[in-house]
Short mmCIF file of C-alpha atoms and ligand atoms in Angstrom, two decimals:
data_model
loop_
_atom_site.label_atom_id
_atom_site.label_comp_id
_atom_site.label_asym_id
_atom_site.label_seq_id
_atom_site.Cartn_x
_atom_site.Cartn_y
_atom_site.Cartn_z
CA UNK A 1 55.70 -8.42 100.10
CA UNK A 2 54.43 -10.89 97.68
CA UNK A 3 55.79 -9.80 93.68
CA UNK A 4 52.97 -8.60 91.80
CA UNK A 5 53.07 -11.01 88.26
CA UNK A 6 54.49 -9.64 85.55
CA UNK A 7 50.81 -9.55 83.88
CA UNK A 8 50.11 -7.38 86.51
CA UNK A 9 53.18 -5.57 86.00
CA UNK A 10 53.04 -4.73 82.45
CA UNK A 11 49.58 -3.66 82.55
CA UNK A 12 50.22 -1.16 85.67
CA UNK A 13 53.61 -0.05 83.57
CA UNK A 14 51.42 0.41 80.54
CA UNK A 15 48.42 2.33 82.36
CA UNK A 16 51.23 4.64 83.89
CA UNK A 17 52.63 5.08 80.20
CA UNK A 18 48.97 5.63 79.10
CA UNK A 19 48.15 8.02 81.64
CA UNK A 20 51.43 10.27 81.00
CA UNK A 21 50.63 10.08 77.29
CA UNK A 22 46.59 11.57 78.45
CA UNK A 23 48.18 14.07 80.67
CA UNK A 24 51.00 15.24 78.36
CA UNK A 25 48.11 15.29 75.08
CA UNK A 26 45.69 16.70 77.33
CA UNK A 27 47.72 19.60 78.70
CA UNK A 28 49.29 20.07 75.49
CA UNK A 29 45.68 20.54 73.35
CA UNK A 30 44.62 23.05 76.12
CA UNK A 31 47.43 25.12 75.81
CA UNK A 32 47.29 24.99 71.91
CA UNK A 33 43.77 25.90 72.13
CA UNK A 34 44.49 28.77 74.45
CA UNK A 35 47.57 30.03 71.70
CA UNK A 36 44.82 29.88 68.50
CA UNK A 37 42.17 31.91 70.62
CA UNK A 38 44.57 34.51 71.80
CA UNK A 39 45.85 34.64 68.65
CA UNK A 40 42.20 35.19 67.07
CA UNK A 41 41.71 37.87 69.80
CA UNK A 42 44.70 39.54 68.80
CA UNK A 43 44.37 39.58 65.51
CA UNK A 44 41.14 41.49 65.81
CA UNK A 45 42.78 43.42 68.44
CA UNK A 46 45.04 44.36 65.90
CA UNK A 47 42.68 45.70 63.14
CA UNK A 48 40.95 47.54 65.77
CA UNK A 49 44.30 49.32 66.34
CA UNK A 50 44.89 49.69 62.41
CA UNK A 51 41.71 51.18 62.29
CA UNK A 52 42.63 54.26 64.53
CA UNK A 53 46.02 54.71 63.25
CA UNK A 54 44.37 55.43 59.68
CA UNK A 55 41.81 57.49 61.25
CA UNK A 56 44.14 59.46 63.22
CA UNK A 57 46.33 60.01 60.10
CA UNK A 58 43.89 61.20 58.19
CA UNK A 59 43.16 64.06 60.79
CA UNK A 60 44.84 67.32 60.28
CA UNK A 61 48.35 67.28 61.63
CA UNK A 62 48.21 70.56 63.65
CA UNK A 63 44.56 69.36 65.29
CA UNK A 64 44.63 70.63 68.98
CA UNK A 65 43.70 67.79 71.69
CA UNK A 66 40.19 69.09 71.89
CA UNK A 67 39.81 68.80 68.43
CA UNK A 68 40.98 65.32 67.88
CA UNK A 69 38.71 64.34 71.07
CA UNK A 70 35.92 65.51 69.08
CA UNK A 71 36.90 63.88 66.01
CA UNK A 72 37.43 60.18 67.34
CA UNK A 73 34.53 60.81 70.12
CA UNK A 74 32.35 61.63 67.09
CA UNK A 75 34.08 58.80 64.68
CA UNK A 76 33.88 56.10 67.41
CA UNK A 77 30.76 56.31 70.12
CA UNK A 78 28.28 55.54 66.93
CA UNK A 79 30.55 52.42 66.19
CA UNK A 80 30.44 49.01 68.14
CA UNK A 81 34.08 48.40 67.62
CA UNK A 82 35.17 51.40 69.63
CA UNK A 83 33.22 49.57 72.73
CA UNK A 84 36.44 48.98 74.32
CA UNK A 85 38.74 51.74 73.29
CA UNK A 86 41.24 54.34 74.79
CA UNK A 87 43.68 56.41 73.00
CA UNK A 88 45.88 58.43 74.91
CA UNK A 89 48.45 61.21 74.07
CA UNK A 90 52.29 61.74 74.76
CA UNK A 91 51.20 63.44 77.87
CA UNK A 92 48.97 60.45 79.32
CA UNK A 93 45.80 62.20 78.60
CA UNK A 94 43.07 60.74 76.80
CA UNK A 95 41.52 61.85 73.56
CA UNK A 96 38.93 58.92 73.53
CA UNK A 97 37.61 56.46 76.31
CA UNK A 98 34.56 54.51 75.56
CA UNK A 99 32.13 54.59 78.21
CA UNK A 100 32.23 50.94 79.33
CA UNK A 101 36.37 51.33 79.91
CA UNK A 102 35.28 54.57 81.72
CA UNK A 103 33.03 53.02 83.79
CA UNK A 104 35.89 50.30 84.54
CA UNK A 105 38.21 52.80 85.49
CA UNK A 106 41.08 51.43 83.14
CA UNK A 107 44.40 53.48 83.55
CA UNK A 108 45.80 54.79 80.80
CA UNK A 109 48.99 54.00 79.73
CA UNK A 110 51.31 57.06 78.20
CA UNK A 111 52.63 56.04 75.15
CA UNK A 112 56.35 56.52 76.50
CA UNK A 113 56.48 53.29 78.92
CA UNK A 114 55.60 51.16 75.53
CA UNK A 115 57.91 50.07 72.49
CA UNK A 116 55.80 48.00 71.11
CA UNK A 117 52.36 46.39 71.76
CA UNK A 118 51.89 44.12 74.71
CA UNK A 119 49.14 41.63 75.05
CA UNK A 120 47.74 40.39 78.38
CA UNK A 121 44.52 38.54 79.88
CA UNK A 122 42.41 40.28 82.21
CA UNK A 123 39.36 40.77 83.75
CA UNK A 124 36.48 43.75 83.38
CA UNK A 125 34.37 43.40 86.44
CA UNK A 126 34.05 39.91 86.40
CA UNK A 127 34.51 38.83 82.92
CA UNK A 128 37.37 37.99 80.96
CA UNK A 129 39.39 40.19 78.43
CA UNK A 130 41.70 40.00 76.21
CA UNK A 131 44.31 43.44 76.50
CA UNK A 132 45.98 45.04 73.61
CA UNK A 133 48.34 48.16 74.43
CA UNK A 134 50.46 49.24 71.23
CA UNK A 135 52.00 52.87 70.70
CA UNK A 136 51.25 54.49 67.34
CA UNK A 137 53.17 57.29 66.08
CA UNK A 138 51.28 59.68 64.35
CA UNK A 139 52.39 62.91 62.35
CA UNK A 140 56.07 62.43 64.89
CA UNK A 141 53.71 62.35 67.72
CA UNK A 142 53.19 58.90 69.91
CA UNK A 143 50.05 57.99 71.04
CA UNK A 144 48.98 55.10 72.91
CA UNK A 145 45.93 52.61 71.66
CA UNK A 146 44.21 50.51 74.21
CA UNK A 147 41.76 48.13 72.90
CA UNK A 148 39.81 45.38 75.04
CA UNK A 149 37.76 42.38 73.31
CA UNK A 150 35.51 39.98 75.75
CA UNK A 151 36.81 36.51 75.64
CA UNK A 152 33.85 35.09 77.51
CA UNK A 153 33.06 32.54 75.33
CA UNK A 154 36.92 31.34 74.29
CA UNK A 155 37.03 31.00 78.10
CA UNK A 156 34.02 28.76 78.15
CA UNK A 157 35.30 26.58 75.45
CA UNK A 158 38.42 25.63 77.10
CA UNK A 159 36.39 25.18 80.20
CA UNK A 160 34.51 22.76 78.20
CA UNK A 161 37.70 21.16 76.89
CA UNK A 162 38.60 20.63 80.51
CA UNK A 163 35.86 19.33 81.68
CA UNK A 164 35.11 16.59 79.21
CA UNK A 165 39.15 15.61 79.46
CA UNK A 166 38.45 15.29 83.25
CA UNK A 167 35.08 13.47 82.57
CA UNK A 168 36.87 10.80 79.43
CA UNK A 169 40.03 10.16 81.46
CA UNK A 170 39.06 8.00 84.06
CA UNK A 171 37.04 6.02 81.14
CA UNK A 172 39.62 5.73 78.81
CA UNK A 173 42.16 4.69 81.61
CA UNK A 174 40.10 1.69 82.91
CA UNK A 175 39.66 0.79 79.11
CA UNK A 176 43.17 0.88 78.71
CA UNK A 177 44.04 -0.77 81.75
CA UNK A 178 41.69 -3.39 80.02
CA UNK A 179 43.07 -3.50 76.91
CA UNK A 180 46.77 -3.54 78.19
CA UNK A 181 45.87 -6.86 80.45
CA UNK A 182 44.02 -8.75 78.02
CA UNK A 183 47.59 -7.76 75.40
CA UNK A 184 49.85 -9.02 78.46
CA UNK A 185 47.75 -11.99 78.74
CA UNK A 186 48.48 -12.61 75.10
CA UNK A 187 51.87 -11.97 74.92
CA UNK A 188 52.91 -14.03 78.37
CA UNK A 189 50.64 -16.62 77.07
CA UNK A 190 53.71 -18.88 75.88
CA UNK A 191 55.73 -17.83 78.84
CA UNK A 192 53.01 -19.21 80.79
CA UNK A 193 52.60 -22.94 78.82
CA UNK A 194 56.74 -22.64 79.62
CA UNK A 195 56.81 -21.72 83.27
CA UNK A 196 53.95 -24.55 83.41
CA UNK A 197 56.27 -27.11 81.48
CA UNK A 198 59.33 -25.83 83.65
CA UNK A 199 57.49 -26.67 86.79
CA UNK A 200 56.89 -29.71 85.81
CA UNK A 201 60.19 -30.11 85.48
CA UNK A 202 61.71 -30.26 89.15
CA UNK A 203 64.68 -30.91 91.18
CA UNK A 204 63.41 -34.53 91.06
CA UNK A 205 62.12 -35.03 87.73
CA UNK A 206 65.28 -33.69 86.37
CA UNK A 207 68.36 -33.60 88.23
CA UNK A 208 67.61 -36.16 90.90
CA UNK A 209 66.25 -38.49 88.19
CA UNK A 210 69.60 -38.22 85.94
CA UNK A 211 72.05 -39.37 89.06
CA UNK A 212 69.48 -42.05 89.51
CA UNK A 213 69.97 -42.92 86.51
CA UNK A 214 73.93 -42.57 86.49
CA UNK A 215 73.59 -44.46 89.73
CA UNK A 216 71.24 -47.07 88.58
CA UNK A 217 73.73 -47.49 85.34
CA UNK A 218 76.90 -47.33 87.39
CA UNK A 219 75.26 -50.71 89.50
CA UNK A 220 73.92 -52.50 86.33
CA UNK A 221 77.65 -52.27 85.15
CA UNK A 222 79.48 -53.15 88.15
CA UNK A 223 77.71 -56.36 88.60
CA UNK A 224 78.27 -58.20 85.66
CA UNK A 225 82.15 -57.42 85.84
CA UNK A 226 82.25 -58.20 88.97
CA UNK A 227 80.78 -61.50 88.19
CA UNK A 228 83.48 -61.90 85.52
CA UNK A 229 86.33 -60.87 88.19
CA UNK A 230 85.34 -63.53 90.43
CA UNK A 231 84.60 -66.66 87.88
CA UNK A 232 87.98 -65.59 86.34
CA UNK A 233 89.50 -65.48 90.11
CA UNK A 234 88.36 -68.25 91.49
CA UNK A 235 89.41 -70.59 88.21
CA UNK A 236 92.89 -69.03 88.60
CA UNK A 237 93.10 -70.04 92.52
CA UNK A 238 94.66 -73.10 91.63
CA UNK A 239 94.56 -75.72 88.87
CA UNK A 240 91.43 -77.56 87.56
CA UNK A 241 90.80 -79.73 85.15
CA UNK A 242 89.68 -78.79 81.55
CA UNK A 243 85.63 -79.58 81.54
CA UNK A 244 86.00 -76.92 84.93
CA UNK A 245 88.39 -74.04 83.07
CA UNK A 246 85.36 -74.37 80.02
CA UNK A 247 82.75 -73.60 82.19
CA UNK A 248 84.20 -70.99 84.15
CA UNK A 249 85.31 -69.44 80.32
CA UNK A 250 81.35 -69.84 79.61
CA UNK A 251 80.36 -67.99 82.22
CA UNK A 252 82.45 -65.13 81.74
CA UNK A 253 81.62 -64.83 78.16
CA UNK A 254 77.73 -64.74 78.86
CA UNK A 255 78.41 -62.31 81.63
CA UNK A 256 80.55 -60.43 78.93
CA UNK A 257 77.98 -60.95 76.35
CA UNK A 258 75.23 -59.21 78.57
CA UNK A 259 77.86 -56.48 79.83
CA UNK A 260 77.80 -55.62 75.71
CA UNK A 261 73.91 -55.40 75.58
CA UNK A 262 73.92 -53.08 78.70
CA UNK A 263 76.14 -51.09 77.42
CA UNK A 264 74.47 -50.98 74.32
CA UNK A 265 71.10 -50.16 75.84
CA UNK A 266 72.73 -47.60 77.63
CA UNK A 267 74.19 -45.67 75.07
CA UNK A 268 71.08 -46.19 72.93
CA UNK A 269 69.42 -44.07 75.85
CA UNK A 270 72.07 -41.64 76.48
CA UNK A 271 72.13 -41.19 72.29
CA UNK A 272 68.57 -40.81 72.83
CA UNK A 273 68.49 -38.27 75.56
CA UNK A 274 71.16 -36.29 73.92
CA UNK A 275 68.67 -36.09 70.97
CA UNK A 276 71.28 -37.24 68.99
CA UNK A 277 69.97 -40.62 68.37
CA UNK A 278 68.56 -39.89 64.98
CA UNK A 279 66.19 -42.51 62.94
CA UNK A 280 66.46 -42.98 59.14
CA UNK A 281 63.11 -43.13 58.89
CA UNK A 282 61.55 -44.17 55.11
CA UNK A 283 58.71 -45.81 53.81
CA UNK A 284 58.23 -49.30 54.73
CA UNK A 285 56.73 -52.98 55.09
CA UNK A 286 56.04 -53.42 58.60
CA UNK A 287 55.27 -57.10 57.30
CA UNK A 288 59.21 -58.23 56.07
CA UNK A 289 60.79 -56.76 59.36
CA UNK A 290 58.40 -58.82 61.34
CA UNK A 291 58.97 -61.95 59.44
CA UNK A 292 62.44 -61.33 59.23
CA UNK A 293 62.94 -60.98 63.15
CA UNK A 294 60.40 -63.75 64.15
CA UNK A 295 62.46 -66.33 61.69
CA UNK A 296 65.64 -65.62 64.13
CA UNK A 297 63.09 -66.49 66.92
CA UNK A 298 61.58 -70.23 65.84
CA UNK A 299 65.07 -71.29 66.75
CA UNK A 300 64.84 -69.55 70.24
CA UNK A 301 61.75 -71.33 70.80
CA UNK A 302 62.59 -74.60 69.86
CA UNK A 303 65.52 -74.63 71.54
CA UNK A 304 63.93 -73.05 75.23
CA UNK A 305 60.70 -75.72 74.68
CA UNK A 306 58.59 -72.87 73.74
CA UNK A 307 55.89 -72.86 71.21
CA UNK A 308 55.90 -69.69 68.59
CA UNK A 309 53.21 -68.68 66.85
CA UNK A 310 52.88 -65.69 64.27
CA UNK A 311 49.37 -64.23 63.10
CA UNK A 312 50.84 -61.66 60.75
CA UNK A 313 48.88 -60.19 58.45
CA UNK A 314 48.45 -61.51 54.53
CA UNK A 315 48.98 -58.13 53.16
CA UNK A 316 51.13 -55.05 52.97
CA UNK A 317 51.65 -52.60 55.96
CA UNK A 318 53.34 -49.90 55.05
CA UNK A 319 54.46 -47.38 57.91
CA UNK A 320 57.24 -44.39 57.92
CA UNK A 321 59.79 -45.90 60.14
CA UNK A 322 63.55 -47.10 61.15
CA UNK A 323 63.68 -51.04 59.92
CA UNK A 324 66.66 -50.98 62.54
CA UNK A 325 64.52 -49.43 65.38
CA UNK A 326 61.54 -51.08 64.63
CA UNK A 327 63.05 -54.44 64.42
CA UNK A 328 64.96 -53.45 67.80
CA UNK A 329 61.00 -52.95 69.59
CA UNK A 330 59.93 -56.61 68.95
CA UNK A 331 62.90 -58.05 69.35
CA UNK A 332 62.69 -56.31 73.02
CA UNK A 333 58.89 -57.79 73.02
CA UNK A 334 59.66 -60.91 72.14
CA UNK A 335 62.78 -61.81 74.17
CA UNK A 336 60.77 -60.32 77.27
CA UNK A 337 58.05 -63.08 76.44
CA UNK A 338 60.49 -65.89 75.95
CA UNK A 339 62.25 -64.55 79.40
CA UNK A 340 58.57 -64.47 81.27
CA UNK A 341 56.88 -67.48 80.17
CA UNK A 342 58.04 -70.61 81.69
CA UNK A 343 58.59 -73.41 79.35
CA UNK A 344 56.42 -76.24 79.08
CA UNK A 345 53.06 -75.08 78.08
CA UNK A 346 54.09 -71.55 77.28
CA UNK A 347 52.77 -70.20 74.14
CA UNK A 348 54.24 -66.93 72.39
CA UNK A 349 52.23 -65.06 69.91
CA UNK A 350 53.55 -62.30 67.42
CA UNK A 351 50.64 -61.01 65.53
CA UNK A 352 50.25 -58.03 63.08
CA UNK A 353 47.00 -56.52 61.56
CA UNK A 354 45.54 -53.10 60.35
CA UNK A 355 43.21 -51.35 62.55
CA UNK A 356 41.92 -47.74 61.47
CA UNK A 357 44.93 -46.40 59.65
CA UNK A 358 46.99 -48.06 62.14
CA UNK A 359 49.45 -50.81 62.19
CA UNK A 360 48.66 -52.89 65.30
CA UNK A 361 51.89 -55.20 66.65
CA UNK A 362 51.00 -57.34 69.71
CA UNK A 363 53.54 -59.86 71.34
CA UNK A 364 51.17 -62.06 73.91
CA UNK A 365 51.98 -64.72 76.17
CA UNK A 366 51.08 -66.76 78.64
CA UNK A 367 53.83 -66.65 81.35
CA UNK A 368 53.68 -65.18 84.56
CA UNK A 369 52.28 -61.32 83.67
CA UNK A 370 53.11 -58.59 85.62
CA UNK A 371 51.16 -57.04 88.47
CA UNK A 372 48.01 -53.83 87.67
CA UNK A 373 50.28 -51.44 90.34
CA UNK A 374 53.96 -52.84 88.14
CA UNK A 375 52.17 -52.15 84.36
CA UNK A 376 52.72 -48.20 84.27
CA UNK A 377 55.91 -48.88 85.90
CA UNK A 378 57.72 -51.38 83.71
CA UNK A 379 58.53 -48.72 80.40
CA UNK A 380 60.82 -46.48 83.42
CA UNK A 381 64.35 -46.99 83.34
CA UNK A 382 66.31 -49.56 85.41
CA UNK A 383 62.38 -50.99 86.37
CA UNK A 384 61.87 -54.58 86.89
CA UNK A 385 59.23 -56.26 88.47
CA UNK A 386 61.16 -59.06 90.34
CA UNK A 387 64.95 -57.61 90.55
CA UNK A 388 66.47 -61.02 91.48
CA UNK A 389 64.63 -63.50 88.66
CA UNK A 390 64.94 -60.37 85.73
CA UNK A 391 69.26 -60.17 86.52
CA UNK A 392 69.26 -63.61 86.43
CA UNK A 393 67.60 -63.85 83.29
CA UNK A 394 69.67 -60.92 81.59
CA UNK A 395 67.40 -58.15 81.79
CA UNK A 396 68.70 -54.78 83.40
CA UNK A 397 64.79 -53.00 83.21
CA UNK A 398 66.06 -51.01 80.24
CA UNK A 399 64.28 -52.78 77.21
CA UNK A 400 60.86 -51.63 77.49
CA UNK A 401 61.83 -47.41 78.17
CA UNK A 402 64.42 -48.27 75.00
CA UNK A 403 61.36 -49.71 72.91
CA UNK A 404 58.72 -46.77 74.13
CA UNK A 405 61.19 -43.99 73.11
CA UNK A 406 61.19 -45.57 69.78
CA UNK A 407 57.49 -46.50 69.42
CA UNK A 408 57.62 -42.65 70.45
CA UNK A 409 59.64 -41.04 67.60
CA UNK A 410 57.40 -42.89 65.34
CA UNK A 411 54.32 -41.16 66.48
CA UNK A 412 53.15 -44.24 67.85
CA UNK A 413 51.72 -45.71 71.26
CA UNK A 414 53.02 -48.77 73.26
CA UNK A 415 50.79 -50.37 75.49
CA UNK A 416 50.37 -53.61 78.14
CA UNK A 417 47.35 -55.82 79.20
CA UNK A 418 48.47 -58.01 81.93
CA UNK A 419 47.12 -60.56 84.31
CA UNK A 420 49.39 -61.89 87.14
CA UNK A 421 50.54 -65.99 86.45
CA UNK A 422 47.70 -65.49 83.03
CA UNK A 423 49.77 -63.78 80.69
CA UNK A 424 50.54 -60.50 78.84
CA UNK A 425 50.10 -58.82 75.74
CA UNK A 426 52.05 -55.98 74.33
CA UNK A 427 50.84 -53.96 72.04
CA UNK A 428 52.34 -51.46 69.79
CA UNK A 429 50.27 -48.97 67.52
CA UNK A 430 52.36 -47.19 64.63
CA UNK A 431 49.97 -44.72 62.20
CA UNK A 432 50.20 -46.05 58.38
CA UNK A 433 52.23 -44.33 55.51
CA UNK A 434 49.61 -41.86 54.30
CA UNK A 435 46.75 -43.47 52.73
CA UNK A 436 46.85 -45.58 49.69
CA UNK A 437 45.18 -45.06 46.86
CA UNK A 438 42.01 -47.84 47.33
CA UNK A 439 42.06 -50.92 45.29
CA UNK A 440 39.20 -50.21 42.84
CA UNK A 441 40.84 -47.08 41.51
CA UNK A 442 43.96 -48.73 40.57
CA UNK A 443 44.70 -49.49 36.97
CA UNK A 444 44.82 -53.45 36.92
P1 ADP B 501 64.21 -56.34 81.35
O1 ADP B 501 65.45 -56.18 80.58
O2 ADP B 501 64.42 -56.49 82.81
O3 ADP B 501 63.28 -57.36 80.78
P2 ADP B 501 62.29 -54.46 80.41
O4 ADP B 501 62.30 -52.97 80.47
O5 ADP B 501 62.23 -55.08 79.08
O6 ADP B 501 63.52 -54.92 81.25
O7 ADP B 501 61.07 -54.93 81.25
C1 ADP B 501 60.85 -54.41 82.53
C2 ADP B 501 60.19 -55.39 83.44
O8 ADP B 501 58.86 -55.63 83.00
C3 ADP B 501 60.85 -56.71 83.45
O9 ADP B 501 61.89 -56.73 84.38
C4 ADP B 501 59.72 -57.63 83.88
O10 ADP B 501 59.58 -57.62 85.27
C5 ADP B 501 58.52 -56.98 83.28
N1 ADP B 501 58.10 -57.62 82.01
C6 ADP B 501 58.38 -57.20 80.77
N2 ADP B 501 57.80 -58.02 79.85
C7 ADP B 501 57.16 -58.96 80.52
C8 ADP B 501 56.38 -60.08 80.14
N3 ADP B 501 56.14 -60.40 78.85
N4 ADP B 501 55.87 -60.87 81.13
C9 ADP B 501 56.09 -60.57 82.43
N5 ADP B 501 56.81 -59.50 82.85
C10 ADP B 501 57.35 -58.71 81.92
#
């Protein structure tokens, strides 16, 4: 059988509580209800027993039974108290009965089977009664008082009780049951948003995807030593000339020299997956880091036949950021440009502007762009459009995920317009420091 939710659960475990806590408050009033009228009923019970002990003491103690009969038969059939009355004497005989107990038939009780007063419920012909039987001693003889008092309408009451209990129950359940859904709605509701997230979250997103990754790094690392093991190898197999032993050297140091920016791209994403990557992020001008880093990249250009271009912005952009990280994001930009633009006639533009309380960074050129189905592909790990060209010119796929995760922490959005053998444009959208205060208010 299919496991009910826990919403479900909760509500059915708090309707069950609910319903216990009706039953046991429900029961519980009727009986307490019952208690105060009996205990109304014998209270006047009791006067009504008071009331013939003084009456009998005030009779003279050597009275015969006749006499007393008269006496109480004379004090008691004018009164409406007496309605249910019976006193008997040590010897079981009675010395008053009112007419309606007579007409019941109601046994006396001699005074000898009683110690003290006993109370019951009971019934004259079909109605209900409350019973009082108490021995009196009077003048050191016992006698036994038997009073009766209708509790017709008491016993209507609690009827009443009952019956609206039964009738509000089922109501007040359902309403419950209500309530108690709607409150374990609201309480799972963040359990929910993280079995949703968790979900999300599967074998492959998480597990399989970090041995990809180990995988994926393990290979990126292998093949640039193994380049190194054979270039050093094959120099060593037997002697060559100086102008060979130079160029072997040179290709072991690039080989070395990209082997130290993997590794450095990998433990910038490891740092960053650990969350322990952590940006010293302060208050500044997005327009010095980008001069600085395109200065380092006129050289670049001259050197690969490339023309460089900067549109940067006459003015101050002022961002919360990491100069480091920052500075790290268009450097990635702008060697992938350099990389993908073949040199003669290849243009690379870095340009900066302000766009709606936004800084707006954009690295375009006109190489050979990457395909619509690569573009939401390229910022994953280890991704590279054309595997063969993008080892041989350095790349390991890792730049682009390195600069998004920063572009990221900054609360910022990287993006790519690309046409295949037209050119691309990277852009990168970082929110400005909080707002300066406008020109015209300042103090000149
Ligand atoms: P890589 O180190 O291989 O350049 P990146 O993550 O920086 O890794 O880029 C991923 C892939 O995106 C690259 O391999 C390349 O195929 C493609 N790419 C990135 N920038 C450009 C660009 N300006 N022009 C054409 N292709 C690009």
């Amino acid at each position: 059988m299919k496991r009910l939710s826990i919403g479900l659960r909760l509500t059915l475990w708090y309707l069950a509580i609910f319903a216990l806590a009706q039953l046991i408050f429900g029961v519980g009033m009727w009986f307490i209800l019952r208690e105060n009228m009996h205990d109304i009923a014998d209270g006047a019970l009791a006067s009504e027993v008071e009331d013939v002990r003084r009456f009998l003491e005030s009779q003279r103690t050597d009275a015969t039974l006749d006499e007393l009969r008269k006496a109480v038969t004379e004090e008691y059939s004018a009164e409406t108290s007496g309605d249910y009355l019976q006193i008997v004497n040590a010897d079981g005989n009675w010395i008053y009965r009112s007419p309606s107990l007579a007409e019941h038939n109601f046994s006396p009780v001699p005074p000898s089977l009683l110690r003290k007063s006993v109370h019951h419920d009971g019934q004259l012909g079909k109605e209900p009664f409350r019973f009082v039987s108490q021995r009196i001693d009077i003048h050191d003889r016992p006698y036994t008082v038997q009073a009766a008092l209708s509790t017709d309408e008491e016993m209507e009451t609690l009827e009443r009780f009952q019956r609206y209990l039964l009738m509000f129950a089922p109501g007040l359940l359902l309403a419950a049951g209500g309530v108690g859904y709607w409150m374990s709605r609201r309480a799972l509701s963040p359990v929910d948003a993280l079995t949703r997230t968790a979900r999300t979250i599967t074998g492959h997103t998480l597990s399989s995807r970090l041995t990809e990754f180990t995988a994926d790094a393990s290979h990126e690392l292998r093949t640039p030593i193994s380049l190194i093991r054979t270039e050093a190898e094959l120099a060593l197999r037997r002697s060559r000339g100086e102008e060979e032993y130079r160029e072997a050297l040179r290709h072991i140091l690039l080989e070395a020299e990209r082997t130290t920016s993997l590794i450095e791209e990998l433990l910038a994403l490891a740092r960053a997956d650990s969350g322990r990557q952590s940006l010293h992020i302060q208050t500044i001008d997005l327009r010095e880091t980008l001069q600085e880093v395109s200065s380092g990249w006129r050289a670049v250009a001259s050197v690969r036949g490339l023309q460089f271009s900067e549109r940067i912005l006459d003015a101050e952009l002022r961002v919360l950021g990491d100069v480091e990280a920052l500075r790290r994001v268009v450097n990635i930009l702008l060697d992938n440009a350099f990389k993908y633009t073949p040199a003669p006639g290849g243009v690379v533009t870095l340009a900066a502007e302000q766009r709606e309380g936004s800084a707006l960074i954009s690295v375009r050129d006109n190489g050979m762009g990457i395909a619509e189905e690569d573009q939401a592909r390229i910022f994953e790990r280890f991704y590279r459009v054309d595997k063969a060209r993008s080892r041989e010119l350095g790349g390991a796929g890792l730049g682009l995920s390195i600069a998004q995760w920063i572009v990221q922490q900054h609360g910022g959005k990287i993006q790519v317009e690309s046409a295949l053998n037209a050119g691309s444009i990277f852009w990168v959208e970082l929110p400005l420091a909080a707002a300066r205060i406008p020109k015209e208010l300042l103090i000149r």
